[in-house]
Tab-separated table of C-alpha atoms in Angstrom:
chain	number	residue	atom	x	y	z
A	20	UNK	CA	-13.928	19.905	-26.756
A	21	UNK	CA	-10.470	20.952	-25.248
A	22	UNK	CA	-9.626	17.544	-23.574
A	23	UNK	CA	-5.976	17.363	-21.458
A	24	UNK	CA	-5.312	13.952	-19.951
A	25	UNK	CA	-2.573	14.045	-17.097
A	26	UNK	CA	0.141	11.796	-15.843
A	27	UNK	CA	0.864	9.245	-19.155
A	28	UNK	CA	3.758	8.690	-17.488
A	29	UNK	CA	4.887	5.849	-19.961
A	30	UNK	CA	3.884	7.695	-22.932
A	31	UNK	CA	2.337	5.390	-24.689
A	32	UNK	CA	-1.479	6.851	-24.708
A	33	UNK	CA	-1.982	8.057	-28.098
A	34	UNK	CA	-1.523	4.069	-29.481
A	35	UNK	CA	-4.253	3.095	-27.639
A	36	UNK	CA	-7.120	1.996	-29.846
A	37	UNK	CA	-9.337	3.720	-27.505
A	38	UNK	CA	-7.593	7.005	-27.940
A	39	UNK	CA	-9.748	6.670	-31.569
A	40	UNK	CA	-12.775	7.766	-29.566
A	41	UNK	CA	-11.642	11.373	-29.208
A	42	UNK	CA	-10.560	11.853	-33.321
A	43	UNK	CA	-12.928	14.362	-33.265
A	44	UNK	CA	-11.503	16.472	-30.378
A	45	UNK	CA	-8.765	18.783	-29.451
A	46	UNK	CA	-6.552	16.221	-27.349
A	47	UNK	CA	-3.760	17.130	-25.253
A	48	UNK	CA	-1.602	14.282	-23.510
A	49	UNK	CA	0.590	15.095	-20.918
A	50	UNK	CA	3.473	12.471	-19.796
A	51	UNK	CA	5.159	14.591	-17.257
A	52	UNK	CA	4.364	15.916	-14.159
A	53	UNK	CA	4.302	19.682	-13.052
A	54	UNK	CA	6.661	21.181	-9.992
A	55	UNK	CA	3.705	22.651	-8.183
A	56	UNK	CA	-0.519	23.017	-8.676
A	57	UNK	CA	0.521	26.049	-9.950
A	58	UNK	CA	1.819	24.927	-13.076
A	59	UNK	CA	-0.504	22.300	-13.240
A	60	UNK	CA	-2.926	25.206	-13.730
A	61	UNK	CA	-1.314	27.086	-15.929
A	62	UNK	CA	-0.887	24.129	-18.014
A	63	UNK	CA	-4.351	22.849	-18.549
A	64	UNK	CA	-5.956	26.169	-17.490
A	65	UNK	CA	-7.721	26.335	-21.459
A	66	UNK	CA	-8.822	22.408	-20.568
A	67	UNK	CA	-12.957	22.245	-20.883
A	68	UNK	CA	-12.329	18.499	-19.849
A	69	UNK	CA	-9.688	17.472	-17.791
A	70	UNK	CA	-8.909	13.507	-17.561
A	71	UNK	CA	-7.279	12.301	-14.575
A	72	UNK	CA	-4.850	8.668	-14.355
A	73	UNK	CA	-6.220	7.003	-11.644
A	74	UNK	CA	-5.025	9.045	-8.421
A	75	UNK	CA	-1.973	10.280	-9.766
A	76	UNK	CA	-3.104	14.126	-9.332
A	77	UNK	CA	-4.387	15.725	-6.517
A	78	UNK	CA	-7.255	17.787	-7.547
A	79	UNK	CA	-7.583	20.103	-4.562
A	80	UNK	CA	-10.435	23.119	-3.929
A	81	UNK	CA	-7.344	25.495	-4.704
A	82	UNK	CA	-6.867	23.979	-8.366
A	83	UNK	CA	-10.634	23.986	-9.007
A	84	UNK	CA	-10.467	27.409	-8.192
A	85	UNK	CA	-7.747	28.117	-11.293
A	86	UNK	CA	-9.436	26.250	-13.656
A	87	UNK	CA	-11.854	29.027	-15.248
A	88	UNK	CA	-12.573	26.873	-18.154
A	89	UNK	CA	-12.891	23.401	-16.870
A	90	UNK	CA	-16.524	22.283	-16.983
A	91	UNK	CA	-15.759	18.437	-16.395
A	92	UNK	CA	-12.901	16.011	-14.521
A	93	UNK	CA	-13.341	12.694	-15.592
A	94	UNK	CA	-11.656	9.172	-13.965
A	95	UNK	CA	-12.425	5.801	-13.336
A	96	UNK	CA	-12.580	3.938	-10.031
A	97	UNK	CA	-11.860	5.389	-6.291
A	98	UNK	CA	-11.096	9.192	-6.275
A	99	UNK	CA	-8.973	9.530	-2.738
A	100	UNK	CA	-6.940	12.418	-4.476
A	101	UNK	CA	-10.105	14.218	-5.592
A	102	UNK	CA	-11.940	17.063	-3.392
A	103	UNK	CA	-15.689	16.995	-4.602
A	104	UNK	CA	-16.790	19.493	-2.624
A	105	UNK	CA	-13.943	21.549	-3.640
A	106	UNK	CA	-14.681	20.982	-7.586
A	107	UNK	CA	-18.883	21.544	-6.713
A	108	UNK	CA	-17.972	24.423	-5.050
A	109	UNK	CA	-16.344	26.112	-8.587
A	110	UNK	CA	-18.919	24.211	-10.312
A	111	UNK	CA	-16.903	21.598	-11.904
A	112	UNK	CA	-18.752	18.268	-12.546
A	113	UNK	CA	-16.895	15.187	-11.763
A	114	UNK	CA	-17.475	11.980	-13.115
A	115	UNK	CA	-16.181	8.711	-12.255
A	116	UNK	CA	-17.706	5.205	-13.458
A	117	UNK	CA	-17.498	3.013	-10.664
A	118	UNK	CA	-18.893	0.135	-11.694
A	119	UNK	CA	-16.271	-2.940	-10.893
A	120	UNK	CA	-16.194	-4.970	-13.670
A	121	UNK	CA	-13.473	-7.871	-13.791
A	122	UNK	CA	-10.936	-8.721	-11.734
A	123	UNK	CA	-7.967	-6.802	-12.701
A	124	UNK	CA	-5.943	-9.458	-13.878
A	125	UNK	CA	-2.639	-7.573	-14.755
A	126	UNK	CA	-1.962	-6.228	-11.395
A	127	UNK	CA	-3.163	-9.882	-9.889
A	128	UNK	CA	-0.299	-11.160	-12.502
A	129	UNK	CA	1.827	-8.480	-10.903
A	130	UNK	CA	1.152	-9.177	-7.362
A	131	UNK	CA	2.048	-13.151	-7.701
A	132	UNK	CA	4.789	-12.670	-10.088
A	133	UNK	CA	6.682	-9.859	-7.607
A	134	UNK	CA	6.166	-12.601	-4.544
A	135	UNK	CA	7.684	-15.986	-6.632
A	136	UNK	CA	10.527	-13.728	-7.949
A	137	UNK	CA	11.590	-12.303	-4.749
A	138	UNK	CA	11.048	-16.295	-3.537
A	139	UNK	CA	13.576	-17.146	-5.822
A	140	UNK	CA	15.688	-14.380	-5.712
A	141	UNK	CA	15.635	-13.241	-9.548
A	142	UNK	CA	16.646	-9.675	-9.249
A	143	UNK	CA	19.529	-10.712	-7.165
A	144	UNK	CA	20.680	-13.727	-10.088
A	145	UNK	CA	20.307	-11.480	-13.229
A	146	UNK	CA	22.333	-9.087	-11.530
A	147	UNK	CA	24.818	-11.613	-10.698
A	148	UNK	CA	25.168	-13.259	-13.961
A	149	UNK	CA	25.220	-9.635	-15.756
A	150	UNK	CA	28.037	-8.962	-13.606
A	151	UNK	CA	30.164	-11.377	-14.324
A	152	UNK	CA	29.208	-13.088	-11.359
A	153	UNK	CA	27.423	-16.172	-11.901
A	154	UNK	CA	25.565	-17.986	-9.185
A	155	UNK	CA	27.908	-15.726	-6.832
A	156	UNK	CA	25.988	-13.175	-6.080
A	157	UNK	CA	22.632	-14.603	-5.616
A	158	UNK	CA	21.608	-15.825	-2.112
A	159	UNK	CA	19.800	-19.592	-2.555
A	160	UNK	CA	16.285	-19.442	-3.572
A	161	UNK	CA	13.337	-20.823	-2.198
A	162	UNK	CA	10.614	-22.781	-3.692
A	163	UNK	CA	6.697	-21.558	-3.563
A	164	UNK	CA	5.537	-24.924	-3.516
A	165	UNK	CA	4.456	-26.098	0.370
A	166	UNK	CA	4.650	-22.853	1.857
A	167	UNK	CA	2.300	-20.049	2.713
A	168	UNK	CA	0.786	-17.140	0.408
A	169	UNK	CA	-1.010	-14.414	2.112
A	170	UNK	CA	-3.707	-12.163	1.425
A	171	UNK	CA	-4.977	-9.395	3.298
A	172	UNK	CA	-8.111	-8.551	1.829
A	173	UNK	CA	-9.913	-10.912	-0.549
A	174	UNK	CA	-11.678	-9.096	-3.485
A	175	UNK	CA	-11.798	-10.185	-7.044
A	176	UNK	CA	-7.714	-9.462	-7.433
A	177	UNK	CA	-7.015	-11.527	-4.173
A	178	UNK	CA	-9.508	-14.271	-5.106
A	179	UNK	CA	-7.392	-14.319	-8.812
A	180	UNK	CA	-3.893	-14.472	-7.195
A	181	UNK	CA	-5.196	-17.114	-4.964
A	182	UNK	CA	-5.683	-18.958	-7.882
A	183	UNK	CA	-2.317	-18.747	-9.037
A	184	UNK	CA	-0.753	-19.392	-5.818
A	185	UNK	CA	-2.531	-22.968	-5.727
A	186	UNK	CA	-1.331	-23.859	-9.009
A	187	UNK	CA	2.227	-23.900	-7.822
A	188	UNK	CA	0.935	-25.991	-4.415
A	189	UNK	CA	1.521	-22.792	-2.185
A	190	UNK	CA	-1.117	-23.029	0.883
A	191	UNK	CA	-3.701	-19.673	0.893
A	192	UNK	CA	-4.423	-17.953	3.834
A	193	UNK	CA	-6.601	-14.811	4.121
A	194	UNK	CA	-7.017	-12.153	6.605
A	195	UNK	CA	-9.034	-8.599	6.584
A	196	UNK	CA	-12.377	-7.528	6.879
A	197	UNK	CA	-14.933	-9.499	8.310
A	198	UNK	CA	-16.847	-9.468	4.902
A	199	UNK	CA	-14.033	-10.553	2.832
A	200	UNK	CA	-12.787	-13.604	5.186
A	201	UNK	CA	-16.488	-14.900	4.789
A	202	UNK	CA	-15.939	-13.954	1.165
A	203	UNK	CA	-12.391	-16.770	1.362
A	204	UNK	CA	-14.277	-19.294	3.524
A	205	UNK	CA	-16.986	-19.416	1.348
A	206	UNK	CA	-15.032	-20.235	-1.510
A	207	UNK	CA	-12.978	-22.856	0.337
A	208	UNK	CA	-9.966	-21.039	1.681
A	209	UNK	CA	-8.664	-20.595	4.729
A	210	UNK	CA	-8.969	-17.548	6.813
A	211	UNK	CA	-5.906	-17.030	9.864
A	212	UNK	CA	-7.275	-17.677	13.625
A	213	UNK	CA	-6.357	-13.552	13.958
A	214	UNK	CA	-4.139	-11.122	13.051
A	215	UNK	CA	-0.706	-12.286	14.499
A	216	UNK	CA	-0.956	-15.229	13.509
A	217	UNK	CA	-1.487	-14.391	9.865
A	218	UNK	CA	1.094	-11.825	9.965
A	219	UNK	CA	3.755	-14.250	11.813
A	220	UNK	CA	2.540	-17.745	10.308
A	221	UNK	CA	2.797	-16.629	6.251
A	222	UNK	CA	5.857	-16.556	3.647
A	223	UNK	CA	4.244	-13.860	1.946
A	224	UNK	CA	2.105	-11.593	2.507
A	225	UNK	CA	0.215	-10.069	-0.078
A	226	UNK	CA	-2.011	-6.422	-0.112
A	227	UNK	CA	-5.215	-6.454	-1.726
A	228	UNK	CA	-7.384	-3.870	0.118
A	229	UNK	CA	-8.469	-0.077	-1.217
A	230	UNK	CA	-7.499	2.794	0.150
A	231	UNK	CA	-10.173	4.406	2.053
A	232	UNK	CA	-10.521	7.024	5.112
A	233	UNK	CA	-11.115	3.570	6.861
A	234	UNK	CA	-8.646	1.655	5.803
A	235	UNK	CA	-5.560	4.365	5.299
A	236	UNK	CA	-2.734	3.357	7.996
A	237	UNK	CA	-4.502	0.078	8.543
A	238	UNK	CA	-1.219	-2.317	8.296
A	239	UNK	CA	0.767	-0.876	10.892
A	240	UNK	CA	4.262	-1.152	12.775
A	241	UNK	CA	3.212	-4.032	15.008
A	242	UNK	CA	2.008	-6.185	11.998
A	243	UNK	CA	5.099	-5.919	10.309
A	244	UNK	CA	7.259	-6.518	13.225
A	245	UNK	CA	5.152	-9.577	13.476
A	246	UNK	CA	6.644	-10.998	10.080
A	247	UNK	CA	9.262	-13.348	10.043
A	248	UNK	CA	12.522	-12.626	9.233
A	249	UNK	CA	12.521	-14.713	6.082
A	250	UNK	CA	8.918	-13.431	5.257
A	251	UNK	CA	7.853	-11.040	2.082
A	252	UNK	CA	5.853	-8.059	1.874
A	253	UNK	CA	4.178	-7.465	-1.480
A	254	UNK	CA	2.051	-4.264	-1.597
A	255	UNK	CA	0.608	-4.049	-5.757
A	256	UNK	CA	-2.121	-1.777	-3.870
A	257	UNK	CA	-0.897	1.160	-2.386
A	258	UNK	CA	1.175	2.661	0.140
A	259	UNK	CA	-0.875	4.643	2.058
A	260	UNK	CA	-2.142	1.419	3.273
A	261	UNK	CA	0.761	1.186	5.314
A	262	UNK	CA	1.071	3.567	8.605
A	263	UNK	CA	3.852	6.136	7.763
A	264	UNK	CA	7.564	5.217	8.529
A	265	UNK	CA	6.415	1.627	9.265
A	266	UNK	CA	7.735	-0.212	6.571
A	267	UNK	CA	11.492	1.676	6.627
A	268	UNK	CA	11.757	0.981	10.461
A	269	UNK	CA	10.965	-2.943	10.044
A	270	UNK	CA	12.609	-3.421	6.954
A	271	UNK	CA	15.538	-1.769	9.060
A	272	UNK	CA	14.733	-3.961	11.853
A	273	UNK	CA	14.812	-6.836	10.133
A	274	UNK	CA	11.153	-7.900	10.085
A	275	UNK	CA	9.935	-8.546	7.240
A	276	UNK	CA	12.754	-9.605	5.298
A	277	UNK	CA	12.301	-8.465	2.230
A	278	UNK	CA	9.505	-6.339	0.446
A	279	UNK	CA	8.440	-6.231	-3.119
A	280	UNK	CA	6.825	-2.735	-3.355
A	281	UNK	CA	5.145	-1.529	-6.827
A	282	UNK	CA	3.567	1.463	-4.702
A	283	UNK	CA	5.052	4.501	-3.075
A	284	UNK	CA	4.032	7.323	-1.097
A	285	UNK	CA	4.938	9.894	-3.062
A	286	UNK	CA	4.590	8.940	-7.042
A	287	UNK	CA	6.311	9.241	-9.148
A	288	UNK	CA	10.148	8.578	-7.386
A	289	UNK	CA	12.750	10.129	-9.527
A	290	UNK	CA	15.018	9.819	-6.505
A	291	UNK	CA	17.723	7.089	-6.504
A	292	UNK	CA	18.537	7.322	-3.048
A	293	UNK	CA	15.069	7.738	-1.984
A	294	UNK	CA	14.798	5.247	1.231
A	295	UNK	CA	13.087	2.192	0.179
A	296	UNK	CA	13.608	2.395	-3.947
A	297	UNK	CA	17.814	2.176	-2.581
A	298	UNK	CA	16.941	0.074	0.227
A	299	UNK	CA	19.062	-3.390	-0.023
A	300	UNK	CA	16.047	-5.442	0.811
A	301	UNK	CA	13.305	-4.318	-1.665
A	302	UNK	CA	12.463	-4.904	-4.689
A	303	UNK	CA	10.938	-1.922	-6.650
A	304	UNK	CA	9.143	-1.655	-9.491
A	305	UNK	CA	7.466	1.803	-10.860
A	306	UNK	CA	3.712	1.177	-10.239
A	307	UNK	CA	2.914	-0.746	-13.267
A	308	UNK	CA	0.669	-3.556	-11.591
A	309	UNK	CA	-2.368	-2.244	-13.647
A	310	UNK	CA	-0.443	-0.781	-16.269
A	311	UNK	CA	-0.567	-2.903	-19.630
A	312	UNK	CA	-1.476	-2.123	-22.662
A	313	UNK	CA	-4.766	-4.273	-22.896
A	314	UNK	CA	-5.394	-2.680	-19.127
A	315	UNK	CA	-5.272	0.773	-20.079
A	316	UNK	CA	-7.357	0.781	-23.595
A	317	UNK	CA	-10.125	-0.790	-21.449
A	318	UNK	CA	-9.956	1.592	-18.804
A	319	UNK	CA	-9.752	4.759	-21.028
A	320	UNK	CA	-12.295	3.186	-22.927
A	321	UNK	CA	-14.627	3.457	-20.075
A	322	UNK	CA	-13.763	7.340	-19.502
A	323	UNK	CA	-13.822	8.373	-22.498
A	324	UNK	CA	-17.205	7.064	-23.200
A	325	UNK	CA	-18.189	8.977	-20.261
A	326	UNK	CA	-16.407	12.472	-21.511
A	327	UNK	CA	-18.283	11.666	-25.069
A	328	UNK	CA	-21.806	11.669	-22.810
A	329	UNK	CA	-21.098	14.778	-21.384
A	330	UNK	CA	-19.979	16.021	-24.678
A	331	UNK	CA	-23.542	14.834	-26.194
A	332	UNK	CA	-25.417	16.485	-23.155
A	333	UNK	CA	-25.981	13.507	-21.433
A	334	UNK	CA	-23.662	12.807	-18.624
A	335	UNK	CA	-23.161	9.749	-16.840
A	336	UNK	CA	-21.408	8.152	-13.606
A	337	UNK	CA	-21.687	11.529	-11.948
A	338	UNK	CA	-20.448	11.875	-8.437
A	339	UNK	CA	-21.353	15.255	-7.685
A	340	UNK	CA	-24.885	15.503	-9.981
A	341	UNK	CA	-25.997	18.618	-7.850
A	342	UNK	CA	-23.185	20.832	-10.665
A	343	UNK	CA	-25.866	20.068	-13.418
A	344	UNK	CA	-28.758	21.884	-11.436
């Protein structure tokens, strides 16, 4: 099979032990991404089986429509950037194992590790001492222990950064769904009494919902504007999460303080002056929460096994079946 995977962004696919799987296929890795859907066609337009990197590619109705060749499009987890009836339409079958496994810890490591360091102020004190500077540049630190970690949502990454937050004596507190503060309570940890009081009450708040038609937008203006002025943002999930232009007018208001983003609207950001990579009060980092290397061989593990079904005749984790028929 012709097999293009998109968006290896870090380049580092083809030393993945899963990448052994395909040895017996005509592989095609891709670690850039194209101006317009238009060269994305041309590009992978020979493709039989297209594999997409999480929802770094839009796969649209129009693309289906100039991919001639493409028989399969195979992912792993939610597919917000993927049109199924757009790829049933052309016939294209799409597969995407859902099943949730573990926890992923990496991006749970992530999440924690962006909220302590921003705490503490690290980016500001390496930058200092490289300069020259010393302590100079660094504003004081604070300490995580006795003050407030929040999570808004509580699935299997919340319930592992939760974890970490009590080792270093922070206090937990949990808002979102109904489903997931019954979820906390039931394993012992606090839920907020509502909404502005989790917002305004915590030291850092921390995103751990998926993006859905449901939940897209769902943290809005009025939440953040609810955050103290010494509070943290920390969004490892994505940014869509966050109503448009909300997070750039209360950063710019003063409220929260500081943010510690690892997801942006529009990925990925080659722009240096793009508003909130620049901004003097956030921390960036290039949406790498899931991204290490014991991370990725298990997730292409799982999609390759599913192109190597279809290969064999026997597909699996298929979310429009109907194409088979």
């Amino acid at each position: 099979m012709k097999i293009h995977i998109l968006d290896d962004w870090y380049g580092d696919l083809a030393g993945l032990p899963a990448m052994d799987m395909l040895k017996d296929h005509d592989v095609t890795i891709w670690s850039d991404k194209p101006e317009s859907e238009d060269a994305l066609a041309e590009r992978i337009r020979d493709a039989e089986v297209v594999v997409l990197f999480r929802d770094r590619t839009q796969v649209t109705e129009s693309l289906a429509a100039k991919l001639p060749n493409t028989k399969l499009i195979a992912m792993r987890g939610n597919y917000p950037n993927v049109d199924v009836e757009g790829l049933t339409k052309h016939g294209i079958l799409f597969c995407s194992d859902m099943s949730s496994g573990g926890a992923n810890v990496s991006t749970a490591e992530l999440a924690f590790l962006l909220g302590l360091s921003t705490l503490r102020y690290l980016p500001e004190a390496i930058g200092s001492a490289r300069a020259g500077n010393w302590q100079g540049d660094a504003p004081l630190g604070r300490r995580a222990s006795g003050r407030i970690f929040g999570l808004y949502g509580y699935g299997k990454i919340a319930k592992v950064v939760a974890g970490y937050a009590r080792a270093f004596g922070m206090q937990v507190l949990v808002w979102g769904s109904d489903a997931g503060r019954e979820r906390a309570r039931a394993d012992g940890i606090e839920t907020a009494e509502n909404r502005e009081a989790f917002f305004g009450g915590c030291d850092v708040v921390s995103l751990h919902v998926r993006l859905t038609k449901e939940t897209r937008g769902t943290i809005t203006r009025a939440d953040l504007m609810a955050m103290r002025e010494d509070a943290i943002l920390v969004n490892t999930s994505r940014a869509a999460l966050i109503e448009p232009g909300a997070l750039l007018e209360a950063l710019n208001a003063g409220r929260p303080g500081r943010a510690a983003l690892d997801v942006f609207d529009a990925e990925p950001v080659t722009n240096a002056a793009d508003p909130l990579v620049s901004h003097p009060r956030v921390i960036p980092t290039p949406h790498v929460g899931f991204i290490t290397e014991e991370e990725l061989d298990g997730q292409f593990s799982t999609i390759f096994r599913t192109v190597l079904a279809y290969g064999a005749g026997k597909p699996d984790s298929a979310i429009n079946p109907e194409v088979l028929s």
